[in-house]
XYZ file of C-alpha atoms in Angstrom:
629
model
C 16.902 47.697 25.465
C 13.797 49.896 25.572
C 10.510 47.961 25.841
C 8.580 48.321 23.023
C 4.809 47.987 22.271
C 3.484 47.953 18.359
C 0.444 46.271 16.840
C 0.655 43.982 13.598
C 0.147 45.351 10.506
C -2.605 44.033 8.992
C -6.332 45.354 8.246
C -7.969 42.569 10.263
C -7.961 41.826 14.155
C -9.547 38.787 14.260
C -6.804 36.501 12.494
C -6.115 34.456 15.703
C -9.412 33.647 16.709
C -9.799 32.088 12.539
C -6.351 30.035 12.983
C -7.281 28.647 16.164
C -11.185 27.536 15.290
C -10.224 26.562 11.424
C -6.859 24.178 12.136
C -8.808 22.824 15.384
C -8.454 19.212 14.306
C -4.991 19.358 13.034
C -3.677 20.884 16.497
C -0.802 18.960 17.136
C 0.949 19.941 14.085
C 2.108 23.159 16.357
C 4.809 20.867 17.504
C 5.895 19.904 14.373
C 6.347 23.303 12.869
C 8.036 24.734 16.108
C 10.725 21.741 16.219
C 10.732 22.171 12.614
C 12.452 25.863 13.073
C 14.343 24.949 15.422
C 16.038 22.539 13.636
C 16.719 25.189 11.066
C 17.897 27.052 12.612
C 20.240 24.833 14.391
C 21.399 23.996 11.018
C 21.927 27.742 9.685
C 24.664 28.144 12.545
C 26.408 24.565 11.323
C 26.163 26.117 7.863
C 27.401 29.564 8.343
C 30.507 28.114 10.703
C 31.259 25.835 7.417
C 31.431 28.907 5.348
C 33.719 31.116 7.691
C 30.753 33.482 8.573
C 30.760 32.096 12.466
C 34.153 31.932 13.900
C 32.488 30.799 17.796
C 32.101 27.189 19.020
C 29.078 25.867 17.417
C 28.619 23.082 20.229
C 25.782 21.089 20.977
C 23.022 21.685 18.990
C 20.431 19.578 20.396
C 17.062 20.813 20.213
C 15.256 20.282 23.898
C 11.635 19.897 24.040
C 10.295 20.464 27.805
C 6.319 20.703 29.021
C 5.757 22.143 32.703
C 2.180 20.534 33.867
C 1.503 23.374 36.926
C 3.071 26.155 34.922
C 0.654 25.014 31.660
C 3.778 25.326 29.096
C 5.438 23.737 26.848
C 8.984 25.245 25.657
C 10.797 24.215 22.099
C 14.622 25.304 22.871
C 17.298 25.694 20.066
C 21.376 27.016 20.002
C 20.405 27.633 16.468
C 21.230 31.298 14.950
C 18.622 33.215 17.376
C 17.577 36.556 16.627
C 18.027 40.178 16.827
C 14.826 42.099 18.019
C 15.056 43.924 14.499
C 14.696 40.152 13.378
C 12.304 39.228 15.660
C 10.043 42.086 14.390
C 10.975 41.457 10.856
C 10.621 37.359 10.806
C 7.775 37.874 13.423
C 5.648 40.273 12.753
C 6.354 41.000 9.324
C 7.168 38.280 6.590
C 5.008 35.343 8.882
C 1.995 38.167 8.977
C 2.771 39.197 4.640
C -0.057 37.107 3.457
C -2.676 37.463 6.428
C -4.864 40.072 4.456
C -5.250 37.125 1.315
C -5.234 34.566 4.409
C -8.402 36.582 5.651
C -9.725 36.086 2.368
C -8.873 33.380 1.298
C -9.365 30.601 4.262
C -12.819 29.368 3.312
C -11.711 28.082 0.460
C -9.118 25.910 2.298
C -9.675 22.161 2.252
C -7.079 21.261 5.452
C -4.955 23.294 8.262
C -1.964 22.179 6.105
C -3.725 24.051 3.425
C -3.837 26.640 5.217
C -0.027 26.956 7.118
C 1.244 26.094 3.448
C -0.012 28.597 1.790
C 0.131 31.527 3.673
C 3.701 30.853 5.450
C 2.137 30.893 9.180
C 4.031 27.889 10.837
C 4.965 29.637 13.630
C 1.957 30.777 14.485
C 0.242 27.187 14.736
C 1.240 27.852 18.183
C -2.201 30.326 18.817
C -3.398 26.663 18.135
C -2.988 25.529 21.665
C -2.076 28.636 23.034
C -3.222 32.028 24.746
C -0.144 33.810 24.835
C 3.295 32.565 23.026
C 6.691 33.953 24.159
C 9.773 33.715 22.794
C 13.156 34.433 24.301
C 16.343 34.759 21.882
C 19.898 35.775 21.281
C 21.504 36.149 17.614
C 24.696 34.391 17.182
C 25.916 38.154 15.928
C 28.356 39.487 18.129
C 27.750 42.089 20.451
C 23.816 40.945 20.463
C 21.410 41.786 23.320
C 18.932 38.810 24.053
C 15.673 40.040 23.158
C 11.975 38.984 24.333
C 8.762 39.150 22.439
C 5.410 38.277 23.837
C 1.819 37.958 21.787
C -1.129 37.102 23.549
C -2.884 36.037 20.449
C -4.261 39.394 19.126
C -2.368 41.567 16.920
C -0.784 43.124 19.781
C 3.066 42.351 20.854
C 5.447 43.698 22.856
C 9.279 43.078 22.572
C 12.093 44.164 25.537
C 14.997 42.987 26.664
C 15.529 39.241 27.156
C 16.845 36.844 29.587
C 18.823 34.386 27.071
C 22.768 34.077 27.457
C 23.550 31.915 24.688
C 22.768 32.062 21.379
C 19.831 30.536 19.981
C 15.957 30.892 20.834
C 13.419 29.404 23.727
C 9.290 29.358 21.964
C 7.532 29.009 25.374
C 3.782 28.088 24.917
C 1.421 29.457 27.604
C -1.337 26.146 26.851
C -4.914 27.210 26.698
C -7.889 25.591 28.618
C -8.888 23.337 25.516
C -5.416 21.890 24.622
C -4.464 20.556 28.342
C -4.291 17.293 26.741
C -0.889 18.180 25.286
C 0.408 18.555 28.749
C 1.186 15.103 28.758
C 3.836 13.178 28.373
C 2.770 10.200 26.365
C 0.903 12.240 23.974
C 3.666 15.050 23.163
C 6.212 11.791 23.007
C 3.208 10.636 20.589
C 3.515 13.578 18.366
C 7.480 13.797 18.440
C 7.358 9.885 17.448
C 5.278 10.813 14.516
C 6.839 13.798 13.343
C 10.043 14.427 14.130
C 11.659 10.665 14.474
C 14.192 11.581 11.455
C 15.174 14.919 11.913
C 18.469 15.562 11.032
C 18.933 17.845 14.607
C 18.937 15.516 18.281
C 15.434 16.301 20.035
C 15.401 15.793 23.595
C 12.770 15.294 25.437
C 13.556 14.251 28.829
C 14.938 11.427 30.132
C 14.035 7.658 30.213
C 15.427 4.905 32.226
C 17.454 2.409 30.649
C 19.672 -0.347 31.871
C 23.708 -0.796 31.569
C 26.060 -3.543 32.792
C 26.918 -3.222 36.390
C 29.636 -5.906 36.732
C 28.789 -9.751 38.106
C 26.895 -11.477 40.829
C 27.811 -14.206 42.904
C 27.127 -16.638 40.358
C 29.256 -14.841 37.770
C 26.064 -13.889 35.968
C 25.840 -10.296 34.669
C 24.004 -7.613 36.979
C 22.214 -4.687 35.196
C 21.390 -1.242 36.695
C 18.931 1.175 36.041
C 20.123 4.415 35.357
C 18.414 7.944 33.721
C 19.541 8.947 30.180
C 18.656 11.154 27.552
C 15.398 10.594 25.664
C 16.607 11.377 22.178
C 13.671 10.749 20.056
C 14.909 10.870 17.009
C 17.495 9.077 14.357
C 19.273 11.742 12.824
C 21.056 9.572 10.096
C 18.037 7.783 9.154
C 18.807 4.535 6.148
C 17.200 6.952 3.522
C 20.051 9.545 3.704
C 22.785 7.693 3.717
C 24.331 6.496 0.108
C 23.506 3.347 -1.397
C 27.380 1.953 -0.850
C 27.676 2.493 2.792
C 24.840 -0.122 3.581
C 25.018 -3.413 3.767
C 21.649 -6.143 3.092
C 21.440 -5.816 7.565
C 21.226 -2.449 8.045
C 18.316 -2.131 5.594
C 16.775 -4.364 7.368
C 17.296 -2.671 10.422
C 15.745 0.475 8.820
C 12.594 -1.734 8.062
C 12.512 -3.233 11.784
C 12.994 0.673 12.602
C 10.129 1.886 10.774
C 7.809 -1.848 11.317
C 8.583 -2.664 14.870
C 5.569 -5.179 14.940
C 5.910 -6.541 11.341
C 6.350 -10.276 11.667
C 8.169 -10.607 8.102
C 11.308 -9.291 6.558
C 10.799 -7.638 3.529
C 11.610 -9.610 0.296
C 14.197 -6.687 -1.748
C 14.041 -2.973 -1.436
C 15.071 -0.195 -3.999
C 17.164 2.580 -2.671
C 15.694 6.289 -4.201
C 18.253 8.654 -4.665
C 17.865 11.511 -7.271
C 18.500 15.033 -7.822
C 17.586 16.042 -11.481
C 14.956 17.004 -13.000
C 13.918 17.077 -8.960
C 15.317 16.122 -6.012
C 14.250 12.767 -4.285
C 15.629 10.227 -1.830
C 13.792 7.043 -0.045
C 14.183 3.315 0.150
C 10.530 1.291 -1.057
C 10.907 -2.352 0.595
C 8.742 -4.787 -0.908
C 6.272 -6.873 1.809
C 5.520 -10.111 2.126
C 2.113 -10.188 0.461
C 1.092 -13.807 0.216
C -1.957 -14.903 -1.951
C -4.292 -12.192 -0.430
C -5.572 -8.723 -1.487
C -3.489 -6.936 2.014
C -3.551 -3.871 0.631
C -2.384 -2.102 3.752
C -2.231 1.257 2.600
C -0.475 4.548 4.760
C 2.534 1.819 4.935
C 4.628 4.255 3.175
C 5.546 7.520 4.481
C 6.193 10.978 2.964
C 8.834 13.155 4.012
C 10.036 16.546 3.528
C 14.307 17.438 4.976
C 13.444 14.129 7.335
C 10.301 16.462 8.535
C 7.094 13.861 8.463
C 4.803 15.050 6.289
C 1.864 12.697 5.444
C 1.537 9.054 5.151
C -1.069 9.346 2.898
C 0.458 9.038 -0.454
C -1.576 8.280 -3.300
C -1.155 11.347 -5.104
C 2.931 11.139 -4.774
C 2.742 6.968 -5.289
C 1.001 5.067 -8.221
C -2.069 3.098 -6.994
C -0.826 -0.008 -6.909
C 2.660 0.588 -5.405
C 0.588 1.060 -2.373
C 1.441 -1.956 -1.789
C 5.210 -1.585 -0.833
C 6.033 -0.030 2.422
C 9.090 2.507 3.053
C 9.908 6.316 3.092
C 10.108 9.035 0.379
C 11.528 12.162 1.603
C 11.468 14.939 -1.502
C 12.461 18.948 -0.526
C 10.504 19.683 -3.951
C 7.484 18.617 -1.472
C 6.664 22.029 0.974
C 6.364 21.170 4.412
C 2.720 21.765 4.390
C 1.013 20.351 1.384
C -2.878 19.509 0.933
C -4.407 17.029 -1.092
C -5.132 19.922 -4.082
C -1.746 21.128 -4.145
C -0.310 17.090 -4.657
C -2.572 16.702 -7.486
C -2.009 20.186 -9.042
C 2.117 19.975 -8.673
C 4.434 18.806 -12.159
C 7.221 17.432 -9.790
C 4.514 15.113 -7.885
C 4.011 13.755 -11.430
C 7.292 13.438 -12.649
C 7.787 11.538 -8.984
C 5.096 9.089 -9.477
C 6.300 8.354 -13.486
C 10.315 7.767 -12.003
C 9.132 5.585 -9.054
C 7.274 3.492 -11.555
C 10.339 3.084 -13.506
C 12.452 2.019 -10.425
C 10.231 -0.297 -9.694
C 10.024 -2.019 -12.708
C 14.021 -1.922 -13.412
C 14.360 -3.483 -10.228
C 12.067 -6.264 -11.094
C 13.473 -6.982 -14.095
C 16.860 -7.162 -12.390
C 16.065 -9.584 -10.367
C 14.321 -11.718 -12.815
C 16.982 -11.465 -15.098
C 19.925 -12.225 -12.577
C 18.486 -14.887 -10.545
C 15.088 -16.853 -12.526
C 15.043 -19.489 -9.841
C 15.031 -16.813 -6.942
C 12.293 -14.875 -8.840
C 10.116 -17.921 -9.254
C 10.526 -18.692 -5.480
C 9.196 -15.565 -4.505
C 6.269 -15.026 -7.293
C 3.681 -16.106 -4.496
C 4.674 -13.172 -2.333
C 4.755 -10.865 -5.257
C 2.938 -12.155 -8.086
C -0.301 -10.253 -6.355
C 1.744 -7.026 -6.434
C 2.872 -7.479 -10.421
C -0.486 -8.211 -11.501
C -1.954 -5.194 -9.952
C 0.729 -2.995 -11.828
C -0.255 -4.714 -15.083
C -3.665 -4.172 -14.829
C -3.921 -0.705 -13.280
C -0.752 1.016 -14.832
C -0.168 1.048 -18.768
C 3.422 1.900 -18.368
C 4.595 -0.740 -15.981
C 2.821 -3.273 -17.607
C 4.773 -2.642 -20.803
C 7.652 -3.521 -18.893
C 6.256 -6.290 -16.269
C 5.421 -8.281 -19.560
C 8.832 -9.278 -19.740
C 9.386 -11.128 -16.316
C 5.249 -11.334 -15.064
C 5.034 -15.498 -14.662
C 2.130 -17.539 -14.976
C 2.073 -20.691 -13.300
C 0.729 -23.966 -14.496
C -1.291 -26.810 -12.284
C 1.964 -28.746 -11.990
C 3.829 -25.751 -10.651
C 6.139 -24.780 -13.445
C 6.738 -21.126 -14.392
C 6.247 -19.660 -17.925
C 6.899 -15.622 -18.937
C 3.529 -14.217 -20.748
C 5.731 -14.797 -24.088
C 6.957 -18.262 -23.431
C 2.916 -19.848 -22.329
C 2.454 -18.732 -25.858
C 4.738 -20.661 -27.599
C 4.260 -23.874 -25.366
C 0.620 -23.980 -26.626
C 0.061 -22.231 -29.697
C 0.449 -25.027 -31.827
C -1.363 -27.858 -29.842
C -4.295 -25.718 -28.400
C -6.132 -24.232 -30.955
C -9.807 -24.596 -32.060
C -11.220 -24.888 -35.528
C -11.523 -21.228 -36.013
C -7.771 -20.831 -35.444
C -8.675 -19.579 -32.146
C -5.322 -20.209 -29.095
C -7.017 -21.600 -25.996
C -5.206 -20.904 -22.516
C -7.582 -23.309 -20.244
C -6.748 -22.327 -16.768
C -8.222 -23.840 -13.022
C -8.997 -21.371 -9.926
C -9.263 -24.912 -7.650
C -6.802 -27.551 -8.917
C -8.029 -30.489 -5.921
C -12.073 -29.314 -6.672
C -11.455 -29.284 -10.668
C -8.929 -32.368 -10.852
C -11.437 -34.265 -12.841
C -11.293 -31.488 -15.731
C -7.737 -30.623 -15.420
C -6.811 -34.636 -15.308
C -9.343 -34.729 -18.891
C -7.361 -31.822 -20.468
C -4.101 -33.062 -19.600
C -5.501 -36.662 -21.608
C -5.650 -34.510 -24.503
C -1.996 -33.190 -24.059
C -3.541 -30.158 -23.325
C -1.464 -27.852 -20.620
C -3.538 -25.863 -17.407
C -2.922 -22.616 -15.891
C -3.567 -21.947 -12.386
C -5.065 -18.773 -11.861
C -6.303 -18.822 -8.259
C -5.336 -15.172 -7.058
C -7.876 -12.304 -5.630
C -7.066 -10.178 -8.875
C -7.072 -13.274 -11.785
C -10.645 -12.838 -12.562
C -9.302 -9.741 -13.783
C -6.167 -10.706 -14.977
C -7.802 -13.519 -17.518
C -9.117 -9.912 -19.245
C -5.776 -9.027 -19.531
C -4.090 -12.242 -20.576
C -6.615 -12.416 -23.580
C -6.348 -8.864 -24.785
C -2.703 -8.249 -24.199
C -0.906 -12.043 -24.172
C -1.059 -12.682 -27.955
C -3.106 -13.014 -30.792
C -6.553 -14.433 -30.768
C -6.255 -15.696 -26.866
C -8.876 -16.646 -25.526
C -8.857 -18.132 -22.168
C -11.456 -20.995 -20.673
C -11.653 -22.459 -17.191
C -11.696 -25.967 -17.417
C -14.741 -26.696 -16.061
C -16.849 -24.066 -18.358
C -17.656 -27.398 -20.999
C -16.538 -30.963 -21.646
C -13.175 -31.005 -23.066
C -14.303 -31.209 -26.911
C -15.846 -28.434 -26.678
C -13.558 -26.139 -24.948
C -10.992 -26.838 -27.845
C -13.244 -27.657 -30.177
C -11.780 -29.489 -33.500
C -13.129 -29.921 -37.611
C -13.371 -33.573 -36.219
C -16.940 -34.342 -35.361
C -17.577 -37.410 -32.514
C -20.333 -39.684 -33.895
C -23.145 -40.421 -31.211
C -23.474 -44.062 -30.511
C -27.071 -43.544 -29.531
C -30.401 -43.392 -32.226
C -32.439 -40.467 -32.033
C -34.930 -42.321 -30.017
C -32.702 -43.512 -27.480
C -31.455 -39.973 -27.071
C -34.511 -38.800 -26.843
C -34.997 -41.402 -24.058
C -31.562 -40.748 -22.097
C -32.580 -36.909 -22.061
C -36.083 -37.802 -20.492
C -34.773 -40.403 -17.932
C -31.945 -37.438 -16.494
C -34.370 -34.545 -16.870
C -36.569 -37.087 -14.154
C -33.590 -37.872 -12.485
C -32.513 -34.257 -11.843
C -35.304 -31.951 -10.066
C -33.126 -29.008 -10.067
C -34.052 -26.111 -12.223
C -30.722 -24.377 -12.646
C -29.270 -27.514 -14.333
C -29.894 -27.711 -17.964
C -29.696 -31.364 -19.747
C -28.306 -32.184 -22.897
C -27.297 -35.829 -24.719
C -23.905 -35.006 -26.567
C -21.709 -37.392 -28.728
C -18.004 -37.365 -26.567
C -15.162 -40.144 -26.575
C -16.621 -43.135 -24.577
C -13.450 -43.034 -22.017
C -14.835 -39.728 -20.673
C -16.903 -39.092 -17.681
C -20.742 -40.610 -18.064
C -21.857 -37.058 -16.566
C -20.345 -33.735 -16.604
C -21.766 -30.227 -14.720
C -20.105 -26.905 -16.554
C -21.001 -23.407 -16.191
C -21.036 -21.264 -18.993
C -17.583 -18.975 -19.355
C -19.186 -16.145 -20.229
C -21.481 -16.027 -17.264
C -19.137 -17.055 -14.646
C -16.952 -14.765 -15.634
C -18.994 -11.915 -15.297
C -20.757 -13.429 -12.171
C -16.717 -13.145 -10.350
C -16.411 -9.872 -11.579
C -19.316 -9.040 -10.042
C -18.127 -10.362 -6.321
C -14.432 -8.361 -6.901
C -16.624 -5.167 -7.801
C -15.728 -5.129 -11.442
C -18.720 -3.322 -12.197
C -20.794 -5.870 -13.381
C -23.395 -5.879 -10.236
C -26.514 -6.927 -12.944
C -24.489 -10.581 -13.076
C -23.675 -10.852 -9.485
C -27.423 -10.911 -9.074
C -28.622 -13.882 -11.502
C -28.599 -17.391 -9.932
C -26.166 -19.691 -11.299
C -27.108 -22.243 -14.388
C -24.999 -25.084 -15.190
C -25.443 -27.348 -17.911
C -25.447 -30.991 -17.583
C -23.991 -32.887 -20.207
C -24.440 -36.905 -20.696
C -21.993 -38.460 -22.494
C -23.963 -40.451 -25.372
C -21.324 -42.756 -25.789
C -20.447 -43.795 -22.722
C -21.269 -47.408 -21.895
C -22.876 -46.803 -18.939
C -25.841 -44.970 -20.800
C -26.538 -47.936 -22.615
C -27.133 -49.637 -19.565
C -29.451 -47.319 -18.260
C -31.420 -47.278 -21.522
C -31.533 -50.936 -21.081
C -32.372 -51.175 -16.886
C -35.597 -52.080 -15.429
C -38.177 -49.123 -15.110
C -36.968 -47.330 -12.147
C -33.552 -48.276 -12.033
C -32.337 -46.687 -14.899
C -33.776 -43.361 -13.151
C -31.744 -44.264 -10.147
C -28.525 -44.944 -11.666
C -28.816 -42.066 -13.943
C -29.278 -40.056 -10.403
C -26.128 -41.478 -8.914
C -23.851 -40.973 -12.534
C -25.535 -37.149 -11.703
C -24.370 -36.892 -7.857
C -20.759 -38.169 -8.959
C -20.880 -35.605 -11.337
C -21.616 -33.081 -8.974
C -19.516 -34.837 -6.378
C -16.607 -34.256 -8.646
C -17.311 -30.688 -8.496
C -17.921 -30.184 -4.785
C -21.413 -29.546 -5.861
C -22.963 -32.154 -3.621
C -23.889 -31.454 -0.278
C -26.048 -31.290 2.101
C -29.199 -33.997 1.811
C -27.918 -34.441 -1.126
C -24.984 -35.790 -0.201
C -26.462 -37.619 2.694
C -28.833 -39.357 0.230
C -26.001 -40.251 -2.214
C -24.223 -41.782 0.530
C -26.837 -44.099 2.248
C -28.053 -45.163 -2.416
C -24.089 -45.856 -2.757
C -24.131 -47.905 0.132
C -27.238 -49.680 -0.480
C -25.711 -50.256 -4.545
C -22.551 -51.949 -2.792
């Protein structure tokens, strides 16, 4: 073969100088890209021997991955296809270089490298990246081939002649620049390969590591071991994902999740195997964590592929918000290799992904809850959290999570949205015809309210979850007709559910006048509000509420729910005293001075009761309780 020198074609000489300086920070994606091809092409030869157009051994296609520290190289080596030099100058120089005049153009308005490599089909040369010169050395599986040689030191100059390959397939040897040393290393190119190319459907090899094998018995009869070298195949080329859904079994998906979560101390709960191909084609299994009564919203948990190629495991674009939560792989061809941010939101199939997901989801929810209640209710704690965030950030899930979201009352028994309604519709209901869900967010710190409701025959909910002071919103707009929901300790009883029937007060209007003045003396605090009201005498003497309205907005304030003006007003609680309680008689009728002191001890309980009291407070209550024994 005649040596042969030739510039590229294009108008510009300084495109090397642009890819090196603009994909800086995404460097080590030159690895990716070169295993990438060779992988292909390792694949072309497999398919062209299954169609009859390769009658040779195909062999061994592992892909080898080598790095020489002295020599400053790093080679990617395939027994793919290889190439002809009139390939090599075609696939080379031609078709990677068509879009270099827009690229020249165009590369400002990039966001990312990926951007960049995606759009203008220059994968191959992500290895100016790291590199000052980049040679490759190939044969074409076409009979009668001469190995051929091309060399580019990074400017638009090449040179091809003949090569030194003798079986088919292609050597990319990277001569590493002065700034990208770091890649000579073998933790941090075993790093990349990890990251990258763990599923590809090819064997990489990258060395060798030491492992151990039986090596018959000692004296003792116990089992020796020996350390001997293998191959360091990085990679699972059958990965969970690609198998079908009928050759697993419950273990080996959880050996895919131990796989992809070596240092997750919990198996998942279920998982949902992905496997489409019309109206685009996607595979994937979505395992749903352990997620316990916290907000562990551990996002980049699941991981996007493209042909077993790791893409991204950012995945908001591809993945509804709050499926965030579930951990696991989607691997979608319809996805290009190199994809930004702009092109994920721009794309119909990303869409159409997102909406079937969604759907999966959902269906296998309601599977579950329809095929084993019991086993559903046992795991709402771990994924209660995850349902409720659905419901309240995705209209289309929530029309289905309606059917099998639970609520959970303060004696731990499980209702659907539907069914709550009908247990209480007819018994708690005010005079305005309004349906009253009274609910607790601390059932020990409110049992005082919750044990006065249930006196009533009234029923609790117990909504103690990050996202509930939301959910309550939803409950009221979306769980029936004129809901309204109440925590128990926002009034006295009466008034929470409050009936035609009207309590008479016990008291004149003089000694109510009196009770008021002897608390308001009693009580120094000015965020507590007094008032004499007529209740049933077997209720508490004293009772401390906070408005509904106010808490509620004051909690939506702390979860940012965009009501910071609240989470900035101190909190007022009103003080009721129960007129008709007999213990207000006797402090109308104590000594001067004593009345004042027992009405300050039926306050402390109060706020006792609450877990109101403490500090000095409480150390003062303490040493007047003891003194009252």
């Amino acid at each position: 073969m005649n040596t042969e020198k030739g510039s590229i074609s294009i108008h510009t000489e300084n495109i090397f100088p642009v890819i090196k300086k603009f994909l800086y920070s995404d460097n080590e994606i030159f690895l990716r890209e070169l295993v990438s091809n060779a992988v292909d092409a390792s694949q072309k030869i497999k398919r062209l021997a299954s169609l009859g157009q390769y009658q040779g051994e195909v062999g061994d296609l592992m892909v080898d991955v080598k790095f020489d520290e002295e020599a400053k190289t790093i080679t990617i080596s395939d027994k793919g296809i290889g190439m002809t030099a009139e390939e090599v100058k075609k696939y080379i120089n031609q078709i990677a270089f068509s879009g270099a005049t827009e690229f020249m153009e165009k590369f400002k308005e990039a966001n990312d490298a990926n951007e960049i490599i995606g759009r203008f089909g220059l994968g191959f040369y992500s290895a100016f990246m790291v590199a000052d010169s980049v040679e490759i050395q190939t044969l074409s599986y076409q009979e009668g081939s001469e190995p051929a040689k091309w060399v580019c030191d990074g400017s638009t100059s090449y040179e091809i002649s003949e090569g030194v390959r003798t079986e088919r397939g292609t050597d990319i040897i990277l001569h590493i620049n002065e700034e990208s040393v770091e890649f000579l290393n073998k933790s941090r190119l075993q790093e990349i390969l990890d990251k990258y190319c763990r599923f590809l459907p090819v064997p990489i090899r990258f060395g060798t590591k030491t492992s151990s094998e039986p090596d018959g018995e000692d004296e003792e009869g116990k089992p020796k071991y020996k350390s001997v070298e293998v191959d360091n195949i990085v990679n699972n080329t059958h990965p969970a994902w690609t198998k079908s859904p009928s050759e697993l079994k419950d273990e080996d998906y959880l050996a895919f999740y131990r796989e992809l979560y070596p240092y997750s101390m919990d198996e998942p709960l279920f998982w949902i195997h992905l496997n489409v191909d019309y109206p685009f084609n996607l595979t994937g299994i979505l395992y749903f964590p352990k997620i316990k009564n916290e907000l562990e919203i551990q996002r980049n948990k699941i991981k996007l592929y493209s042909r077993q190629v790791f893409i991204t495991d950012e995945v908001k674009d591809i993945v509804p918000e709050f499926l965030m939560l579930l951990h696991g792989v989607i691997d979608s061809p319809d996805i290009p290799l190199n994809v930004s941010r702009s092109f994920l939101q721009a794309d119909g199939n990303v869409k159409k992904i997102n909406n079937y997901i969604t759907k999966k989801v959902a269906d296998k929810l309601q599977e579950i809850f329809k095929s084993d209640r019991k086993g559903f209710e046992e795991k709402w704690n771990d994924i209660g959290l995850f349902i409720k965030y659905g419901m309240l950030s995705d209209e289309k899930f929530a029309e289905k999570a309606s059917d099998f979201c639970l609520v959970k009352n303060a004696t731990d028994e499980y209702f659907t949205i539907k069914e709550y309604y009908e247990k209480v519709k007819d018994i708690q209901v005010d005079k305005d015809g309004n349906i009253v869900y009274l609910y607790t967010h601390d059932r020990l710190q409110q049992d005082s309210f919750i044990a006065a409701a249930k006196q009533k025959g009234y029923d609790v909910l117990l909504l103690d979850g990050p996202l509930d002071t939301h959910f309550v919103g939803y409950l009221e707009q979306k769980g029936g007709e004129k809901i309204q929901l109440k925590r128990v300790d926002a009034d006295v009883i009466d008034k929470l559910i409050a009936k035609d029937e009207k309590q008479e007060l016990s008291l004149t209007e003089d000694e109510s006048k009196q009770a008021l003045g002897i608390f308001e003396k009693a009580i120094t605090r000015p965020d507590m509000k007094v008032e004499v009201d007529a209740l049933h005498a077997d209720e508490a003497p004293v009772s401390v509420t906070i408005d509904e309205f106010m808490r509620r907005m004051k909690d939506m304030a702390k979860t940012g729910g965009g009501m910071g003006f609240y989470g900035n007003l101190p909190d007022n609680y009103k003080v009721t005293v129960n007129g008709n309680h007999p213990l207000i008689k006797r402090i109308l009728e104590a000594p001067e001075g004593e009345g004042e002191q027992l009405a300050k001890q039926a306050f402390d309980l109060a706020l006792l009761s609450r877990g109101l009291l403490t500090g000095a407070d409480l150390t003062a209550f303490v040493k007047r309780s003891v003194a009252l024994i």
